[in-house]
Amino acid sequence: MAKTKEDKDRYNSSSLVRGLEILRLFRPEQPTLSLVEIANQLGVSRTTPFRLLFTLQQLGYLRQSENTKRYELTPKVLELGFAYLNTLQITDVARPYLERLRNETGGSAHVGILDETSVVYVACESARGVTRLSVAVGSRLPAHATAIGKTLLAFQPKDQWQELLLISDLHSYTKDTKTMITALLKELEVVRNQGFSISSGEFEAGVRSVAAPIFNESGELVAAISVAAPESVLPEDYVARSVLPAILEAADELSTFYGYKLARRRG
């Protein structure tokens, strides 16, 4: 007999949930937080997170400044992410393909997976020189504003598209960011039909990216692979002539590794 939501909720550990929520509050835009700020962002009183913060400090995931009394993450939290990454075969398998794409196109090459409504980058090879784009392993970017994100969204089951977009923070990052659900749904349909996505200046002005999906033998999405660089490095004619064929080839080869039948790939 299937468990009801009430049955499942009985087994939830509220302390564990709160502890994870606290760790997720620390982001690039707020690398340090006070007890009051943490309580306010969780919507609870100050007494609720105090013991959790103490426990996270004891475990080595947080530290508190003696001067400011503000909390910040420690490098130990990387163990949580890297333990997961080490279970992902794609991170090792994709590396030579990313190096090849970087060398052939002049752009930075990445592999990303979808986590709710964000892209999480699990493998990266940065372009060389002054035009390099810095996206580190573990970085999270909004799916709706990136080529790799739209690729990952487009190859989810279609009946989930609207739900995913409704729970997304459809923030406008540049004047070219699409934030209307109807426009995004149409674009996802195009991406799914053509088998790739190209984005120009939607997350960062002047940056163009190209992405394609990677499938397993069951035809399910594994990840997406992308190349990104300033538009001066990836002009439209160069993308059409060289970059897009190169990234589709890499995506096809990685899909073949996972047992995907390329005859079923397009359309």
Short mmCIF file of C-alpha atoms in Angstrom, two decimals, residues 29-130:
data_model
loop_
_atom_site.label_atom_id
_atom_site.label_comp_id
_atom_site.label_asym_id
_atom_site.label_seq_id
_atom_site.Cartn_x
_atom_site.Cartn_y
_atom_site.Cartn_z
CA GLU A 29 25.79 37.09 -2.62
CA GLN A 30 25.70 36.35 1.14
CA PRO A 31 28.85 34.39 2.09
CA THR A 32 28.47 35.24 5.79
CA LEU A 33 25.34 35.34 7.93
CA SER A 34 24.49 36.32 11.49
CA LEU A 35 22.21 34.32 13.79
CA VAL A 36 19.48 36.93 13.34
CA GLU A 37 19.77 36.83 9.54
CA ILE A 38 19.61 33.04 9.51
CA ALA A 39 16.55 33.01 11.76
CA ASN A 40 14.82 35.67 9.65
CA GLN A 41 15.51 33.86 6.38
CA LEU A 42 14.22 30.61 7.84
CA GLY A 43 11.19 32.41 9.27
CA VAL A 44 11.80 31.15 12.81
CA SER A 45 12.87 32.52 16.18
CA ARG A 46 16.56 32.83 17.03
CA THR A 47 16.40 29.91 19.45
CA THR A 48 15.52 27.43 16.67
CA PRO A 49 18.75 27.59 14.61
CA PHE A 50 21.10 28.22 17.55
CA ARG A 51 21.62 24.53 18.48
CA LEU A 52 21.81 23.55 14.82
CA LEU A 53 24.51 26.14 14.19
CA PHE A 54 26.46 24.86 17.16
CA THR A 55 26.19 21.28 15.83
CA LEU A 56 27.27 22.31 12.33
CA GLN A 57 30.27 24.09 13.87
CA GLN A 58 31.18 21.01 15.88
CA LEU A 59 30.98 18.87 12.73
CA GLY A 60 33.26 21.33 10.94
CA TYR A 61 30.83 22.57 8.28
CA LEU A 62 30.53 26.12 9.66
CA ARG A 63 32.79 28.50 11.53
CA GLN A 64 31.99 31.70 13.41
CA SER A 65 34.13 34.79 13.42
CA GLU A 66 35.25 35.74 16.92
CA ASN A 67 35.10 39.42 15.97
CA THR A 68 31.87 39.74 13.98
CA LYS A 69 30.08 36.62 15.31
CA ARG A 70 28.98 35.92 11.73
CA TYR A 71 28.92 32.40 10.33
CA GLU A 72 30.49 31.13 7.12
CA LEU A 73 30.94 27.78 5.38
CA THR A 74 34.18 25.86 5.72
CA PRO A 75 35.93 23.82 3.02
CA LYS A 76 34.56 20.67 4.64
CA VAL A 77 31.21 21.20 2.92
CA LEU A 78 33.00 20.36 -0.33
CA GLU A 79 33.16 16.77 0.88
CA LEU A 80 29.39 16.55 0.50
CA GLY A 81 29.47 17.73 -3.11
CA PHE A 82 32.56 15.83 -4.17
CA ALA A 83 31.26 12.59 -2.68
CA TYR A 84 28.30 12.91 -5.05
CA LEU A 85 30.41 13.98 -8.00
CA ASN A 86 32.64 10.98 -7.52
CA THR A 87 29.62 8.73 -8.08
CA LEU A 88 28.88 10.42 -11.41
CA GLN A 89 30.65 8.53 -14.15
CA ILE A 90 29.97 11.45 -16.50
CA THR A 91 32.54 13.65 -14.75
CA ASP A 92 35.41 11.38 -15.79
CA VAL A 93 33.99 10.19 -19.09
CA ALA A 94 33.29 13.70 -20.37
CA ARG A 95 36.67 15.25 -19.62
CA PRO A 96 38.45 14.41 -22.93
CA TYR A 97 35.40 15.62 -24.86
CA LEU A 98 35.39 18.89 -22.94
CA GLU A 99 39.10 19.37 -23.59
CA ARG A 100 38.55 18.72 -27.28
CA LEU A 101 35.66 21.19 -27.44
CA ARG A 102 37.67 23.85 -25.64
CA ASN A 103 40.61 23.40 -27.99
CA GLU A 104 38.50 23.28 -31.16
CA THR A 105 36.13 26.16 -30.38
CA GLY A 106 38.13 28.50 -28.15
CA GLY A 107 35.30 28.58 -25.60
CA SER A 108 34.87 27.11 -22.14
CA ALA A 109 33.25 23.66 -22.15
CA HIS A 110 30.93 22.31 -19.47
CA VAL A 111 28.71 19.41 -18.48
CA GLY A 112 25.71 20.17 -16.31
CA ILE A 113 22.79 18.38 -14.70
CA LEU A 114 19.40 19.71 -13.63
CA ASP A 115 18.68 20.15 -9.93
CA GLU A 116 15.09 21.34 -9.58
CA THR A 117 15.22 24.57 -11.62
CA SER A 118 18.98 25.16 -11.60
CA VAL A 119 21.89 23.88 -13.64
CA VAL A 120 24.65 22.35 -11.52
CA TYR A 121 27.98 22.19 -13.32
CA VAL A 122 29.67 18.83 -12.69
CA ALA A 123 32.61 19.10 -15.12
CA CYS A 124 34.32 22.14 -16.65
CA GLU A 125 37.26 22.97 -18.89
CA SER A 126 37.93 26.70 -18.99
CA ALA A 127 39.08 28.43 -22.16
CA ARG A 128 42.61 29.74 -22.18
CA GLY A 129 43.49 33.41 -22.37
CA VAL A 130 41.86 36.68 -21.42
#
